[in-house]
Coordinates of C-alpha atoms in Angstrom, one line a residue:
M1 CA 22.9 -3.8 -222.2
D2 CA 24.5 -0.8 -220.4
F3 CA 22.0 2.0 -220.0
G4 CA 24.4 4.0 -217.8
K5 CA 23.3 2.6 -214.4
S6 CA 26.0 2.2 -211.7
D7 CA 25.1 -1.5 -211.0
F8 CA 25.8 -2.7 -214.6
H9 CA 28.8 -4.8 -213.9
S10 CA 27.4 -6.4 -210.7
S11 CA 24.2 -7.1 -212.5
L12 CA 26.1 -8.8 -215.3
E13 CA 28.0 -11.0 -212.8
E14 CA 24.7 -11.9 -211.3
L15 CA 23.3 -13.0 -214.7
S16 CA 26.3 -15.3 -215.0
L17 CA 25.5 -16.9 -211.6
L18 CA 21.8 -17.2 -212.6
A19 CA 22.9 -19.0 -215.8
L20 CA 25.1 -21.4 -213.8
S21 CA 22.3 -22.0 -211.3
A22 CA 20.0 -22.9 -214.2
G23 CA 22.6 -25.5 -215.5
V24 CA 23.8 -23.3 -218.4
R25 CA 27.5 -22.8 -219.0
P26 CA 28.2 -19.2 -220.2
I27 CA 30.5 -19.2 -223.2
S28 CA 30.5 -15.6 -224.6
T29 CA 29.4 -12.3 -223.1
I30 CA 28.4 -9.4 -225.4
T31 CA 27.6 -5.9 -224.1
C32 CA 26.6 -2.7 -225.6
K33 CA 25.6 0.8 -224.6
R34 CA 22.3 2.4 -225.5
S35 CA 20.2 5.2 -224.2
S36 CA 17.0 3.1 -224.7
P37 CA 16.1 -0.3 -226.0
D38 CA 15.4 -0.9 -229.7
P39 CA 11.6 -1.5 -230.1
A40 CA 12.1 -4.4 -232.5
L41 CA 15.3 -6.2 -231.4
F42 CA 16.1 -4.5 -228.1
V43 CA 19.8 -4.3 -229.1
G44 CA 19.6 -2.9 -232.6
S45 CA 20.3 -4.7 -235.9
G46 CA 24.1 -4.4 -235.8
K47 CA 24.4 -5.9 -232.3
A48 CA 21.9 -8.6 -233.2
Q49 CA 24.1 -9.6 -236.1
E50 CA 27.1 -9.7 -233.8
I51 CA 25.2 -12.1 -231.5
K52 CA 24.2 -14.3 -234.4
D53 CA 27.8 -14.5 -235.5
A54 CA 28.9 -15.5 -232.0
V55 CA 26.2 -18.1 -231.9
T56 CA 27.4 -19.6 -235.2
D57 CA 31.1 -19.4 -234.2
H58 CA 30.7 -21.0 -230.8
Q59 CA 27.8 -23.3 -231.6
I60 CA 25.7 -21.6 -228.8
E61 CA 22.3 -23.2 -228.0
V62 CA 20.6 -20.4 -226.1
V63 CA 21.0 -16.7 -225.8
I64 CA 20.2 -15.0 -222.5
F65 CA 19.4 -11.3 -222.1
N66 CA 20.0 -9.5 -218.8
H67 CA 16.7 -7.6 -219.2
A68 CA 13.0 -8.3 -219.6
L69 CA 12.1 -8.6 -223.3
S70 CA 8.7 -7.9 -224.8
P71 CA 7.0 -10.8 -226.6
A72 CA 7.7 -9.1 -230.0
Q73 CA 11.3 -8.5 -229.2
Q74 CA 11.8 -12.2 -228.1
R75 CA 10.1 -13.5 -231.3
N76 CA 12.1 -11.1 -233.6
L77 CA 15.4 -12.1 -231.9
E78 CA 14.7 -15.8 -232.2
K79 CA 13.8 -15.4 -235.8
H80 CA 17.0 -13.5 -236.5
I81 CA 19.5 -15.5 -234.4
Q82 CA 17.8 -18.9 -235.0
V83 CA 18.3 -20.2 -231.5
R84 CA 16.2 -20.0 -228.3
V85 CA 16.2 -16.6 -226.6
L86 CA 15.5 -16.1 -222.9
D87 CA 15.2 -12.9 -220.9
R88 CA 16.1 -12.5 -217.3
T89 CA 12.5 -13.2 -216.2
S90 CA 12.3 -16.5 -218.1
L91 CA 15.7 -17.6 -216.7
I92 CA 14.6 -17.0 -213.1
L93 CA 11.3 -18.8 -213.7
D94 CA 13.3 -21.7 -215.1
I95 CA 15.5 -21.9 -211.9
F96 CA 12.4 -21.7 -209.7
A97 CA 10.8 -24.6 -211.7
Q98 CA 13.9 -26.7 -211.1
R99 CA 14.1 -26.0 -207.4
A100 CA 10.5 -26.0 -206.1
K101 CA 10.1 -29.1 -203.9
S102 CA 6.9 -28.6 -201.9
H103 CA 3.4 -28.9 -203.4
E104 CA 2.8 -25.2 -202.7
G105 CA 6.1 -24.2 -204.2
K106 CA 5.3 -26.1 -207.4
V107 CA 1.9 -24.6 -207.7
Q108 CA 3.3 -21.1 -207.2
V109 CA 6.0 -21.6 -209.8
E110 CA 3.6 -23.1 -212.4
L111 CA 1.2 -20.1 -211.9
A112 CA 4.0 -17.7 -212.4
Q113 CA 5.2 -19.5 -215.6
L114 CA 1.7 -19.6 -217.1
Q115 CA 1.1 -15.9 -216.3
H116 CA 4.4 -15.1 -218.1
L117 CA 3.5 -17.4 -221.0
S118 CA 0.1 -15.9 -221.5
T119 CA 1.7 -12.6 -222.6
R120 CA 3.7 -14.4 -225.4
L121 CA 1.5 -17.2 -226.4
I122 CA 1.7 -17.6 -230.2
R123 CA 0.5 -21.1 -231.1
G124 CA 2.8 -22.3 -228.3
W125 CA 0.9 -25.5 -227.3
T126 CA 1.8 -27.7 -230.2
H127 CA 0.2 -30.8 -228.6
L128 CA -3.2 -29.3 -229.2
E129 CA -4.7 -30.0 -232.7
R130 CA -6.6 -27.3 -234.6
Q131 CA -10.3 -28.0 -234.1
K132 CA -11.9 -29.0 -237.3
G133 CA -15.4 -28.6 -238.6
G134 CA -17.6 -31.3 -240.0
I135 CA -19.9 -34.0 -238.8
G136 CA -18.8 -35.2 -235.4
L137 CA -15.8 -32.9 -235.5
R138 CA -17.4 -29.5 -235.3
G139 CA -15.7 -27.3 -232.7
P140 CA -16.9 -24.1 -231.1
G141 CA -15.3 -22.1 -233.8
E142 CA -12.2 -21.2 -231.9
T143 CA -8.8 -20.9 -233.5
Q144 CA -5.8 -22.8 -232.0
L145 CA -4.5 -19.6 -230.3
E146 CA -8.0 -18.9 -228.8
T147 CA -8.2 -22.4 -227.5
D148 CA -4.7 -22.3 -226.0
R149 CA -5.5 -19.0 -224.2
R150 CA -8.8 -20.4 -222.9
L151 CA -7.2 -23.6 -221.6
L152 CA -4.3 -21.6 -220.1
G153 CA -6.8 -19.3 -218.4
D154 CA -8.7 -22.2 -216.9
R155 CA -5.4 -23.7 -215.6
V156 CA -4.4 -20.3 -214.0
K157 CA -7.8 -20.0 -212.3
M158 CA -7.5 -23.5 -210.9
L159 CA -3.9 -22.8 -209.6
K160 CA -5.1 -19.6 -207.9
D161 CA -7.9 -21.5 -206.2
K162 CA -5.3 -24.0 -204.9
L163 CA -3.1 -21.3 -203.6
I164 CA -6.1 -19.7 -201.7
K165 CA -6.7 -23.0 -200.0
L166 CA -3.1 -23.4 -199.1
Q167 CA -3.0 -19.8 -197.8
K168 CA -6.0 -20.5 -195.5
Q169 CA -4.1 -23.5 -194.1
R170 CA -1.1 -21.3 -193.4
E171 CA -3.4 -18.7 -191.8
T172 CA -4.8 -21.4 -189.5
Q173 CA -1.3 -22.4 -188.4
R174 CA -0.4 -18.7 -187.8
R175 CA -3.5 -18.2 -185.6
A176 CA -2.5 -21.2 -183.5
R177 CA 0.9 -19.7 -183.0
G178 CA -0.7 -16.4 -182.2
R179 CA -2.9 -17.9 -179.5
S180 CA 0.2 -19.4 -177.8
R181 CA 2.1 -16.1 -178.2
V182 CA 5.1 -17.7 -179.9
F183 CA 7.8 -15.3 -180.9
S184 CA 8.0 -15.5 -184.7
V185 CA 11.2 -14.7 -186.6
S186 CA 11.7 -14.8 -190.4
L187 CA 15.0 -14.8 -192.2
V188 CA 15.0 -12.5 -195.2
G189 CA 17.8 -11.4 -197.5
Y190 CA 19.3 -11.3 -200.9
T191 CA 19.7 -14.7 -202.6
N192 CA 22.9 -16.6 -201.7
A193 CA 23.4 -14.4 -198.5
G194 CA 23.5 -17.5 -196.3
K195 CA 20.0 -17.6 -194.9
S196 CA 19.5 -21.4 -195.2
T197 CA 23.0 -22.1 -193.7
L198 CA 22.1 -19.9 -190.7
F199 CA 18.6 -21.5 -190.5
N200 CA 20.2 -25.0 -190.3
V201 CA 22.6 -23.9 -187.6
L202 CA 19.8 -22.4 -185.6
T203 CA 17.3 -25.3 -186.0
K204 CA 19.2 -28.4 -187.1
A205 CA 16.7 -28.6 -189.9
G206 CA 18.9 -30.0 -192.7
T207 CA 17.6 -27.6 -195.3
Y208 CA 19.3 -27.8 -198.7
T209 CA 22.1 -25.3 -199.1
A210 CA 24.4 -24.5 -201.9
D211 CA 26.6 -21.7 -203.2
Q212 CA 24.1 -20.8 -205.9
L213 CA 21.3 -18.4 -206.4
F214 CA 17.8 -19.5 -205.2
A215 CA 19.0 -22.7 -203.4
T216 CA 15.9 -22.3 -201.2
L217 CA 12.4 -21.6 -202.6
D218 CA 10.0 -23.2 -200.1
T219 CA 9.4 -21.5 -196.7
T220 CA 10.4 -23.8 -193.9
S221 CA 9.5 -23.1 -190.2
R222 CA 11.0 -24.8 -187.1
R223 CA 10.6 -24.3 -183.4
V224 CA 13.8 -23.4 -181.5
Y225 CA 14.3 -23.1 -177.7
L226 CA 15.9 -19.8 -176.8
G227 CA 16.7 -19.7 -173.1
D228 CA 14.6 -17.2 -171.1
V229 CA 12.4 -16.4 -174.1
G230 CA 11.4 -20.1 -174.4
Q231 CA 9.9 -21.3 -177.7
I232 CA 10.4 -19.3 -180.8
V233 CA 9.5 -20.1 -184.5
V234 CA 12.2 -19.4 -187.1
S235 CA 11.2 -19.4 -190.8
D236 CA 13.5 -19.6 -193.8
T237 CA 12.2 -17.8 -196.9
V238 CA 13.1 -17.5 -200.6
G239 CA 15.9 -15.1 -201.4
F240 CA 15.3 -11.8 -203.1
I241 CA 17.0 -10.4 -206.2
R242 CA 17.1 -7.2 -208.2
E243 CA 14.4 -7.0 -210.8
L244 CA 12.5 -9.9 -209.3
P245 CA 9.8 -10.7 -211.8
H246 CA 6.4 -9.3 -210.7
Q247 CA 4.8 -12.7 -211.4
L248 CA 7.0 -14.3 -208.8
V249 CA 6.3 -11.7 -206.2
A250 CA 2.6 -12.1 -206.8
A251 CA 2.7 -15.9 -207.0
F252 CA 4.8 -16.3 -203.9
R253 CA 2.7 -13.9 -201.8
A254 CA 1.2 -16.8 -199.8
T255 CA 4.7 -18.1 -198.9
L256 CA 6.0 -14.6 -198.2
E257 CA 3.1 -14.0 -195.8
E258 CA 5.2 -15.9 -193.2
T259 CA 7.4 -12.8 -193.5
I260 CA 4.5 -10.4 -193.3
H261 CA 3.2 -11.9 -190.0
A262 CA 6.6 -12.3 -188.3
D263 CA 7.4 -10.4 -185.1
L264 CA 11.0 -9.8 -186.2
L265 CA 12.8 -10.0 -189.5
L266 CA 16.4 -11.1 -189.5
H267 CA 17.8 -9.5 -192.6
V268 CA 20.8 -11.6 -193.6
V269 CA 23.5 -9.7 -195.6
D270 CA 26.5 -11.1 -197.4
A271 CA 29.2 -9.0 -195.7
S272 CA 31.8 -10.1 -198.3
S273 CA 29.8 -8.8 -201.3
P274 CA 30.9 -5.4 -202.7
T275 CA 27.3 -4.7 -203.6
R276 CA 25.9 -5.4 -200.2
L277 CA 24.3 -2.0 -199.7
D278 CA 22.5 -2.2 -203.0
Q279 CA 21.3 -5.7 -202.1
I280 CA 19.9 -4.4 -198.8
Q281 CA 18.0 -1.8 -200.7
Q282 CA 16.7 -4.4 -203.2
V283 CA 15.4 -6.6 -200.3
N284 CA 13.7 -3.6 -198.6
Q285 CA 12.0 -2.7 -201.8
V286 CA 10.4 -6.2 -202.0
L287 CA 9.5 -6.1 -198.3
E288 CA 7.7 -2.8 -199.0
E289 CA 5.9 -4.4 -202.0
I290 CA 4.5 -7.3 -199.9
G291 CA 3.6 -5.0 -197.0
A292 CA 6.4 -6.2 -194.6
D293 CA 8.3 -2.9 -194.3
G294 CA 6.8 -2.0 -191.0
I295 CA 8.0 -5.1 -189.1
P296 CA 11.0 -4.6 -186.8
Q297 CA 14.2 -5.6 -188.6
L298 CA 17.7 -6.7 -187.4
L299 CA 20.6 -6.7 -189.8
L300 CA 22.8 -9.7 -189.7
W301 CA 26.1 -9.2 -191.5
N302 CA 26.9 -12.8 -192.4
K303 CA 30.1 -14.4 -193.9
I304 CA 32.5 -12.3 -191.7
D305 CA 35.0 -15.0 -192.1
M306 CA 35.3 -14.0 -195.8
A307 CA 35.2 -10.3 -195.1
D308 CA 37.8 -10.2 -192.4
L309 CA 35.4 -8.8 -189.8
A310 CA 35.1 -9.6 -186.1
P311 CA 32.0 -11.0 -184.5
G312 CA 30.0 -8.7 -182.3
I313 CA 26.9 -6.5 -181.7
E314 CA 26.8 -2.9 -183.0
R315 CA 24.6 -0.5 -181.2
D316 CA 23.5 3.1 -181.9
E317 CA 23.8 6.1 -179.6
Y318 CA 20.6 5.1 -177.8
D319 CA 22.0 1.6 -177.0
K320 CA 19.6 0.0 -179.5
I321 CA 21.0 -3.0 -181.4
Q322 CA 21.7 -2.0 -185.0
R323 CA 23.3 -5.1 -186.5
I324 CA 25.1 -8.4 -185.6
F325 CA 28.4 -9.5 -187.2
L326 CA 28.5 -13.3 -187.6
S327 CA 29.4 -16.3 -189.7
A328 CA 26.8 -19.1 -190.0
K329 CA 29.5 -21.3 -191.5
T330 CA 32.1 -21.1 -188.7
G331 CA 29.7 -20.3 -185.8
Q332 CA 31.3 -16.9 -185.0
G333 CA 28.9 -14.4 -183.6
L334 CA 26.1 -17.0 -182.9
H335 CA 26.3 -16.3 -179.2
E336 CA 25.9 -12.6 -179.8
L337 CA 22.8 -13.4 -182.0
R338 CA 21.3 -15.4 -179.1
L339 CA 21.8 -12.5 -176.7
A340 CA 20.3 -10.1 -179.3
L341 CA 17.3 -12.2 -179.9
G342 CA 16.6 -12.5 -176.2
E343 CA 16.9 -8.8 -175.7
L344 CA 14.7 -7.9 -178.7
A345 CA 12.1 -10.5 -177.7
G346 CA 11.8 -8.9 -174.3
Q347 CA 11.4 -5.5 -175.8
L348 CA 8.6 -6.8 -178.0
G349 CA 6.8 -8.3 -175.0
F350 CA 7.8 -11.9 -175.2
G351 CA 9.1 -14.0 -172.4
A352 CA 9.4 -17.6 -171.2
A353 CA 6.2 -17.4 -169.2
L354 CA 4.3 -16.1 -172.3
V355 CA 5.7 -18.3 -175.1
T356 CA 5.8 -21.8 -173.5
P357 CA 2.3 -22.5 -172.2
G358 CA 1.4 -26.2 -171.8
L359 CA 4.9 -27.5 -172.4
T360 CA 6.1 -30.3 -170.2
D361 CA 9.6 -30.4 -168.8
E362 CA 10.3 -33.3 -171.2
Q363 CA 9.2 -31.2 -174.2
V364 CA 11.3 -28.3 -173.1
A365 CA 14.3 -30.6 -172.7
D366 CA 13.7 -32.1 -176.1
D367 CA 13.5 -28.6 -177.7
K368 CA 16.8 -27.7 -176.0
S369 CA 18.5 -30.7 -177.4
H370 CA 17.4 -29.8 -181.0
A371 CA 18.4 -26.1 -180.7
D372 CA 21.8 -24.6 -181.2
L373 CA 21.7 -20.8 -181.0

């Protein structure tokens, strides 16, 4: 749906990538212009009929809307088109459900899914039987829908309690790092900007990478030896995206707190993307939402091999580092990144004497062998 915004075409391309990432093959794209959504069908009756005809002609199994649909709009569309209808939020939640690997990630995804489901629960849990009255079968008088909502609410509460416990465990780990004064760096950026590829180059972690949206969901942290600075901790985080569902921002807050408590954010940008400036803005909006907008940030323009740019360090008129041009894939600019990290760590009060207490010569040598900055 084109509401006259400048990012319409890039958002549509992004929806196609999201569909592919979810394992769906896009067959037909239907667009229309409106000043505002139709309250009942979002697209209006004429366009809804066009979608229905396309579904019949191409034997399409699912229709995906590039916007958030209200529960009523989704029900009305499914009734009219006679196939499953997903909105952008549901699609992203489905991708997250496929990709979550860690226990915490799975808990976060399920919580987000249940919170989304709770707004559109209409006799959705078909495995539950209606409670019947009678001797030995008398229920508490709840309807199927009331029972579903109560059970869903209980499950949501249990998942929130689990996340609180996991959050406390992370806080304990962060306090331990804080006592040893370890320089903490978090990779942030738009999805598919190359964060995990860079993380693997820096830490030899072997994190899963792929040319698809949301290849990484679970935050992973590794220690890296950085010359004069000594030990630093680098964390890879989930990628951000425009119109990221609020349920996901809330559910992933525990994971994203690795970002909130970092000493420096490495904001990875896809230098080859024509919408890179808009993507930077989208990431900064999410960082502000989670309270990480006050943390020092260094822009890393990644994929310079695809953008025909040279590696190097860009400084402002006060000789402060503004951004680094590099390619995590080819290794160009990684030496410049090493120099920049050392310089910024020194400016923030970190040094080898501060960040490596209690390490033996053997441990330091081992860390050097596992680091490649």
